[in-house]
Amino acid sequence: SSGINADWPLRPGELLAKYCNLLLKKSSRINPEEEELECILNDVMVIFKYITEKDVFQKFYRNLLASRLVNDTSVSHDLEGSMISKLKQECGFEYTSKLQKMYTDTHTSKDLNDRFQEYCSANPAPNDSLQGFSVMVLSDGSWPYSRPSSEFNIAPELRTIHDRFSSFYDKQHSGRKLSWLYSQSKGEVEWSRGKPKTSHRFHCTTFQLSILFQFNHRDSLTFGELQTNTMIDNDKLDQLVKQLVSFNVLALSKQSVDGVTKDTEMQVTDLLQLNLNYSNRKIRVNLALPLKSESKQETEQAHQSVKDDRMLVIQACIVRTMKSRKQLKHSLLLAEVMQQLQNFQPSVPAIKKCIGILIEKDYIERLDGENDTYQYRA
């Protein structure tokens, strides 16, 4: 146990969650059979029992599970359910409640999409030209995604089906409100320059689609015009445009190329042109690669979220203990908290900090004349 939980640059819980992701995610390599994967996952659970920071594993496993489910890259949905059951058996219902809800949402969404397709067939609309349209409806609070904080002007080519589904969902579930997570949405667009042999299919994010659709009627646009038309956040649009330039789908004009580098921000006057001479051996081209800044930010946010959650869990544990015991000496309170918390080992400084916070909030107080004894305040 001490060797597994050594102080490495990457925490054991994070490493084990990422290893599970390698096992459960589709890849270009030959994946093992389900029976073999089931045996490997059983071995994973043996290691999991010896990990002290189970909350770190939970946080990263939840993020990676969300990615697999949203992008439909799971090797097997049955194996996903099996792994959640193993974690539930080891750590209890509360530990896996959000994972279970995420898993359930995928099945509920499939039924919802079937009903929407039936609705569209029974009520055809003239502008329903999108093929393979599907939506996943995620339960707020269960998934590791937050509602968008900035505005986004979805492209007119996507607006009709977008609004039609929203209307359909409102009729199905009155009182609920849909918040679209465009950052997690993807689609395919066909690139064609007159001849079938020069056509390609680009797999893009919704943001990339909205940028490319701007060039349907014009071969060149300034960065400022793209910003106005899409309303994508300036920093994000800067990265997205540079990414499309790196794929040779877009090209900077000669007067702009000298002033723009990977480390400099694009200016509103920088002119972007559609690369009419684009060529690629592949028919299907994946442009939806994660931005480096996003990947790094997600990891940092996950670690910070674990720290914040731990402080709340420790405070809740202290309040429960003091409410039950009414009075307790400092050393006994430390021992009680360490004994009760199973998903991680709280440090003494962290517990002391939480005691101080609760004293300030008037949940507990020190006894007069006994600074090492605390009393619960009803």
PDB file of C-alpha atoms in Angstrom, residues 28-217:
ATOM      1  CA  SER A  28      -7.030   1.606 -33.517  1.00  0.00           C
ATOM      2  CA  ARG A  29      -5.241  -1.280 -31.818  1.00  0.00           C
ATOM      3  CA  ILE A  30      -6.898  -4.664 -31.444  1.00  0.00           C
ATOM      4  CA  ASN A  31      -8.949  -4.541 -28.251  1.00  0.00           C
ATOM      5  CA  PRO A  32      -9.099  -7.627 -26.014  1.00  0.00           C
ATOM      6  CA  GLU A  33     -12.263  -9.680 -25.877  1.00  0.00           C
ATOM      7  CA  GLU A  34     -14.899  -8.732 -23.291  1.00  0.00           C
ATOM      8  CA  GLU A  35     -14.133 -11.750 -21.113  1.00  0.00           C
ATOM      9  CA  GLU A  36     -10.443 -10.853 -21.047  1.00  0.00           C
ATOM     10  CA  LEU A  37     -11.233  -7.219 -20.251  1.00  0.00           C
ATOM     11  CA  GLU A  38     -13.518  -8.339 -17.431  1.00  0.00           C
ATOM     12  CA  CYS A  39     -10.607 -10.248 -15.873  1.00  0.00           C
ATOM     13  CA  ILE A  40      -8.291  -7.236 -16.245  1.00  0.00           C
ATOM     14  CA  LEU A  41     -10.870  -4.989 -14.581  1.00  0.00           C
ATOM     15  CA  ASN A  42     -11.046  -7.439 -11.677  1.00  0.00           C
ATOM     16  CA  ASP A  43      -7.281  -7.049 -11.302  1.00  0.00           C
ATOM     17  CA  VAL A  44      -7.711  -3.261 -11.436  1.00  0.00           C
ATOM     18  CA  MET A  45     -10.123  -3.484  -8.507  1.00  0.00           C
ATOM     19  CA  VAL A  46      -7.502  -5.347  -6.462  1.00  0.00           C
ATOM     20  CA  ILE A  47      -5.141  -2.388  -6.891  1.00  0.00           C
ATOM     21  CA  PHE A  48      -8.007   0.048  -6.301  1.00  0.00           C
ATOM     22  CA  LYS A  49      -8.563  -1.379  -2.808  1.00  0.00           C
ATOM     23  CA  TYR A  50      -5.053  -0.295  -1.789  1.00  0.00           C
ATOM     24  CA  ILE A  51      -5.376   3.290  -3.073  1.00  0.00           C
ATOM     25  CA  THR A  52      -5.958   5.795  -0.295  1.00  0.00           C
ATOM     26  CA  GLU A  53      -7.001   8.700  -2.546  1.00  0.00           C
ATOM     27  CA  LYS A  54     -10.155   7.138  -3.951  1.00  0.00           C
ATOM     28  CA  ASP A  55     -11.670  10.584  -4.467  1.00  0.00           C
ATOM     29  CA  VAL A  56      -8.932  11.409  -7.009  1.00  0.00           C
ATOM     30  CA  PHE A  57      -9.740   8.200  -8.901  1.00  0.00           C
ATOM     31  CA  GLN A  58     -13.446   9.075  -8.759  1.00  0.00           C
ATOM     32  CA  LYS A  59     -12.914  12.564 -10.183  1.00  0.00           C
ATOM     33  CA  PHE A  60     -10.746  11.467 -13.124  1.00  0.00           C
ATOM     34  CA  TYR A  61     -12.754   8.319 -13.806  1.00  0.00           C
ATOM     35  CA  ARG A  62     -15.946  10.394 -13.986  1.00  0.00           C
ATOM     36  CA  ASN A  63     -14.374  12.874 -16.440  1.00  0.00           C
ATOM     37  CA  LEU A  64     -13.029  10.104 -18.663  1.00  0.00           C
ATOM     38  CA  LEU A  65     -16.288   8.123 -18.498  1.00  0.00           C
ATOM     39  CA  ALA A  66     -18.160  11.248 -19.596  1.00  0.00           C
ATOM     40  CA  SER A  67     -15.838  11.606 -22.591  1.00  0.00           C
ATOM     41  CA  ARG A  68     -16.322   7.967 -23.597  1.00  0.00           C
ATOM     42  CA  LEU A  69     -20.109   8.137 -23.321  1.00  0.00           C
ATOM     43  CA  VAL A  70     -20.541  11.504 -25.052  1.00  0.00           C
ATOM     44  CA  ASN A  71     -18.186  10.615 -27.909  1.00  0.00           C
ATOM     45  CA  ASP A  72     -19.493   7.028 -28.138  1.00  0.00           C
ATOM     46  CA  THR A  73     -15.987   5.568 -27.819  1.00  0.00           C
ATOM     47  CA  SER A  74     -16.709   2.885 -25.213  1.00  0.00           C
ATOM     48  CA  VAL A  75     -15.571  -0.617 -26.133  1.00  0.00           C
ATOM     49  CA  SER A  76     -18.707  -2.016 -24.515  1.00  0.00           C
ATOM     50  CA  HIS A  77     -21.582  -0.417 -22.622  1.00  0.00           C
ATOM     51  CA  ASP A  78     -21.984  -3.660 -20.692  1.00  0.00           C
ATOM     52  CA  LEU A  79     -18.398  -3.377 -19.457  1.00  0.00           C
ATOM     53  CA  GLU A  80     -19.011   0.245 -18.447  1.00  0.00           C
ATOM     54  CA  GLY A  81     -21.955  -0.904 -16.357  1.00  0.00           C
ATOM     55  CA  SER A  82     -19.939  -3.780 -14.928  1.00  0.00           C
ATOM     56  CA  MET A  83     -17.121  -1.458 -13.807  1.00  0.00           C
ATOM     57  CA  ILE A  84     -19.590   0.890 -12.113  1.00  0.00           C
ATOM     58  CA  SER A  85     -21.077  -2.104 -10.277  1.00  0.00           C
ATOM     59  CA  LYS A  86     -17.617  -3.160  -9.075  1.00  0.00           C
ATOM     60  CA  LEU A  87     -16.938   0.341  -7.729  1.00  0.00           C
ATOM     61  CA  LYS A  88     -20.365   0.425  -6.080  1.00  0.00           C
ATOM     62  CA  GLN A  89     -19.710  -2.908  -4.375  1.00  0.00           C
ATOM     63  CA  GLU A  90     -16.383  -1.645  -3.051  1.00  0.00           C
ATOM     64  CA  CYS A  91     -17.289   1.928  -2.048  1.00  0.00           C
ATOM     65  CA  GLY A  92     -21.075   2.088  -1.775  1.00  0.00           C
ATOM     66  CA  PHE A  93     -23.974   3.762  -3.581  1.00  0.00           C
ATOM     67  CA  GLU A  94     -22.973   7.367  -2.890  1.00  0.00           C
ATOM     68  CA  TYR A  95     -19.544   6.902  -4.486  1.00  0.00           C
ATOM     69  CA  THR A  96     -21.050   5.766  -7.801  1.00  0.00           C
ATOM     70  CA  SER A  97     -24.398   7.595  -7.836  1.00  0.00           C
ATOM     71  CA  LYS A  98     -23.285  10.143 -10.449  1.00  0.00           C
ATOM     72  CA  LEU A  99     -21.551   7.476 -12.547  1.00  0.00           C
ATOM     73  CA  GLN A 100     -24.724   5.383 -12.526  1.00  0.00           C
ATOM     74  CA  LYS A 101     -26.859   8.375 -13.523  1.00  0.00           C
ATOM     75  CA  MET A 102     -24.517   9.155 -16.418  1.00  0.00           C
ATOM     76  CA  TYR A 103     -24.748   5.561 -17.592  1.00  0.00           C
ATOM     77  CA  THR A 104     -28.547   5.660 -17.355  1.00  0.00           C
ATOM     78  CA  ASP A 105     -28.712   8.945 -19.298  1.00  0.00           C
ATOM     79  CA  THR A 106     -27.131   7.294 -22.350  1.00  0.00           C
ATOM     80  CA  HIS A 107     -29.922   4.707 -22.541  1.00  0.00           C
ATOM     81  CA  THR A 108     -32.633   7.307 -21.905  1.00  0.00           C
ATOM     82  CA  SER A 109     -31.195   9.481 -24.677  1.00  0.00           C
ATOM     83  CA  LYS A 110     -31.376   6.629 -27.180  1.00  0.00           C
ATOM     84  CA  ASP A 111     -35.114   6.260 -26.516  1.00  0.00           C
ATOM     85  CA  LEU A 112     -35.552  10.037 -26.786  1.00  0.00           C
ATOM     86  CA  ASN A 113     -33.770  10.122 -30.160  1.00  0.00           C
ATOM     87  CA  ASP A 114     -35.959   7.308 -31.478  1.00  0.00           C
ATOM     88  CA  ARG A 115     -39.068   9.270 -30.504  1.00  0.00           C
ATOM     89  CA  PHE A 116     -37.668  12.430 -32.138  1.00  0.00           C
ATOM     90  CA  GLN A 117     -37.002  10.560 -35.382  1.00  0.00           C
ATOM     91  CA  GLU A 118     -40.565   9.273 -35.357  1.00  0.00           C
ATOM     92  CA  TYR A 119     -41.793  12.811 -34.726  1.00  0.00           C
ATOM     93  CA  CYS A 120     -39.758  14.170 -37.671  1.00  0.00           C
ATOM     94  CA  SER A 121     -41.037  11.400 -39.962  1.00  0.00           C
ATOM     95  CA  ALA A 122     -44.635  12.168 -39.004  1.00  0.00           C
ATOM     96  CA  ASN A 123     -44.096  15.942 -39.252  1.00  0.00           C
ATOM     97  CA  PRO A 124     -41.608  16.561 -42.088  1.00  0.00           C
ATOM     98  CA  ALA A 125     -40.109  20.040 -42.397  1.00  0.00           C
ATOM     99  CA  PRO A 126     -38.645  21.525 -45.617  1.00  0.00           C
ATOM    100  CA  ASN A 127     -35.244  22.413 -44.115  1.00  0.00           C
ATOM    101  CA  ASP A 128     -34.487  19.160 -42.258  1.00  0.00           C
ATOM    102  CA  SER A 129     -31.365  18.391 -44.291  1.00  0.00           C
ATOM    103  CA  LEU A 130     -29.066  17.178 -41.510  1.00  0.00           C
ATOM    104  CA  GLN A 131     -28.367  13.452 -41.562  1.00  0.00           C
ATOM    105  CA  GLY A 132     -27.607  11.380 -38.483  1.00  0.00           C
ATOM    106  CA  PHE A 133     -28.722  14.096 -36.057  1.00  0.00           C
ATOM    107  CA  SER A 134     -28.789  12.847 -32.466  1.00  0.00           C
ATOM    108  CA  VAL A 135     -28.811  14.442 -29.038  1.00  0.00           C
ATOM    109  CA  MET A 136     -27.735  13.278 -25.604  1.00  0.00           C
ATOM    110  CA  VAL A 137     -29.702  14.819 -22.757  1.00  0.00           C
ATOM    111  CA  LEU A 138     -27.541  14.902 -19.629  1.00  0.00           C
ATOM    112  CA  SER A 139     -28.806  15.263 -16.077  1.00  0.00           C
ATOM    113  CA  ASP A 140     -27.635  18.516 -14.566  1.00  0.00           C
ATOM    114  CA  GLY A 141     -25.284  17.887 -11.628  1.00  0.00           C
ATOM    115  CA  SER A 142     -24.347  14.331 -12.568  1.00  0.00           C
ATOM    116  CA  TRP A 143     -22.007  15.098 -15.459  1.00  0.00           C
ATOM    117  CA  PRO A 144     -18.700  16.983 -15.098  1.00  0.00           C
ATOM    118  CA  TYR A 145     -19.888  19.758 -17.405  1.00  0.00           C
ATOM    119  CA  SER A 146     -21.035  23.250 -16.508  1.00  0.00           C
ATOM    120  CA  ARG A 147     -23.530  25.382 -18.359  1.00  0.00           C
ATOM    121  CA  PRO A 148     -21.968  27.715 -20.968  1.00  0.00           C
ATOM    122  CA  SER A 149     -20.996  31.070 -19.516  1.00  0.00           C
ATOM    123  CA  SER A 150     -20.523  32.864 -22.847  1.00  0.00           C
ATOM    124  CA  GLU A 151     -22.818  33.429 -25.807  1.00  0.00           C
ATOM    125  CA  PHE A 152     -22.547  31.555 -29.080  1.00  0.00           C
ATOM    126  CA  ASN A 153     -24.346  32.225 -32.347  1.00  0.00           C
ATOM    127  CA  ILE A 154     -25.020  28.824 -33.870  1.00  0.00           C
ATOM    128  CA  ALA A 155     -24.755  28.681 -37.667  1.00  0.00           C
ATOM    129  CA  PRO A 156     -28.013  29.040 -39.665  1.00  0.00           C
ATOM    130  CA  GLU A 157     -27.305  25.648 -41.266  1.00  0.00           C
ATOM    131  CA  LEU A 158     -27.726  24.058 -37.815  1.00  0.00           C
ATOM    132  CA  ARG A 159     -30.389  26.370 -36.414  1.00  0.00           C
ATOM    133  CA  THR A 160     -33.488  24.688 -37.907  1.00  0.00           C
ATOM    134  CA  ILE A 161     -32.923  21.201 -36.495  1.00  0.00           C
ATOM    135  CA  HIS A 162     -31.554  22.722 -33.271  1.00  0.00           C
ATOM    136  CA  ASP A 163     -34.743  24.705 -32.659  1.00  0.00           C
ATOM    137  CA  ARG A 164     -36.949  21.833 -33.761  1.00  0.00           C
ATOM    138  CA  PHE A 165     -35.490  19.473 -31.179  1.00  0.00           C
ATOM    139  CA  SER A 166     -35.793  22.145 -28.487  1.00  0.00           C
ATOM    140  CA  SER A 167     -39.477  22.545 -29.329  1.00  0.00           C
ATOM    141  CA  PHE A 168     -39.995  18.765 -29.347  1.00  0.00           C
ATOM    142  CA  TYR A 169     -38.275  18.377 -25.964  1.00  0.00           C
ATOM    143  CA  ASP A 170     -40.310  21.187 -24.394  1.00  0.00           C
ATOM    144  CA  LYS A 171     -43.505  19.415 -25.436  1.00  0.00           C
ATOM    145  CA  GLN A 172     -42.244  16.109 -24.039  1.00  0.00           C
ATOM    146  CA  HIS A 173     -41.016  17.554 -20.733  1.00  0.00           C
ATOM    147  CA  SER A 174     -42.821  20.709 -19.650  1.00  0.00           C
ATOM    148  CA  GLY A 175     -41.033  22.608 -16.901  1.00  0.00           C
ATOM    149  CA  ARG A 176     -37.535  21.502 -17.931  1.00  0.00           C
ATOM    150  CA  LYS A 177     -35.003  23.776 -19.583  1.00  0.00           C
ATOM    151  CA  LEU A 178     -32.387  22.658 -22.083  1.00  0.00           C
ATOM    152  CA  SER A 179     -28.902  24.185 -21.939  1.00  0.00           C
ATOM    153  CA  TRP A 180     -26.902  23.280 -25.032  1.00  0.00           C
ATOM    154  CA  LEU A 181     -23.291  22.217 -24.443  1.00  0.00           C
ATOM    155  CA  TYR A 182     -21.817  23.285 -27.780  1.00  0.00           C
ATOM    156  CA  SER A 183     -18.306  22.581 -26.523  1.00  0.00           C
ATOM    157  CA  GLN A 184     -19.157  18.855 -26.395  1.00  0.00           C
ATOM    158  CA  SER A 185     -21.028  18.750 -29.720  1.00  0.00           C
ATOM    159  CA  LYS A 186     -19.595  17.454 -32.979  1.00  0.00           C
ATOM    160  CA  GLY A 187     -20.639  16.875 -36.556  1.00  0.00           C
ATOM    161  CA  GLU A 188     -19.460  16.166 -40.089  1.00  0.00           C
ATOM    162  CA  VAL A 189     -19.418  18.535 -43.029  1.00  0.00           C
ATOM    163  CA  GLU A 190     -18.649  17.737 -46.661  1.00  0.00           C
ATOM    164  CA  TRP A 191     -15.925  19.649 -48.435  1.00  0.00           C
ATOM    165  CA  SER A 192     -16.352  19.588 -52.198  1.00  0.00           C
ATOM    166  CA  ARG A 193     -14.788  21.670 -54.933  1.00  0.00           C
ATOM    167  CA  GLY A 194     -16.826  20.628 -57.943  1.00  0.00           C
ATOM    168  CA  LYS A 195     -15.558  17.117 -58.573  1.00  0.00           C
ATOM    169  CA  PRO A 196     -16.545  14.076 -56.469  1.00  0.00           C
ATOM    170  CA  LYS A 197     -12.933  12.905 -56.361  1.00  0.00           C
ATOM    171  CA  THR A 198     -11.908  16.093 -54.541  1.00  0.00           C
ATOM    172  CA  SER A 199     -14.553  15.811 -51.815  1.00  0.00           C
ATOM    173  CA  HIS A 200     -13.680  15.173 -48.169  1.00  0.00           C
ATOM    174  CA  ARG A 201     -15.689  14.749 -44.998  1.00  0.00           C
ATOM    175  CA  PHE A 202     -14.440  16.825 -42.076  1.00  0.00           C
ATOM    176  CA  HIS A 203     -15.231  15.645 -38.548  1.00  0.00           C
ATOM    177  CA  CYS A 204     -15.503  18.900 -36.584  1.00  0.00           C
ATOM    178  CA  THR A 205     -16.620  20.430 -33.338  1.00  0.00           C
ATOM    179  CA  THR A 206     -19.709  22.641 -33.462  1.00  0.00           C
ATOM    180  CA  PHE A 207     -17.468  25.696 -33.101  1.00  0.00           C
ATOM    181  CA  GLN A 208     -15.365  24.586 -36.084  1.00  0.00           C
ATOM    182  CA  LEU A 209     -18.518  23.928 -38.107  1.00  0.00           C
ATOM    183  CA  SER A 210     -19.821  27.416 -37.396  1.00  0.00           C
ATOM    184  CA  ILE A 211     -16.512  28.913 -38.536  1.00  0.00           C
ATOM    185  CA  LEU A 212     -16.375  26.861 -41.747  1.00  0.00           C
ATOM    186  CA  PHE A 213     -20.026  27.580 -42.597  1.00  0.00           C
ATOM    187  CA  GLN A 214     -19.107  31.289 -42.747  1.00  0.00           C
ATOM    188  CA  PHE A 215     -17.129  30.489 -45.902  1.00  0.00           C
ATOM    189  CA  ASN A 216     -20.091  28.961 -47.762  1.00  0.00           C
ATOM    190  CA  HIS A 217     -20.780  32.257 -49.527  1.00  0.00           C
TER     191      HIS A 217
END
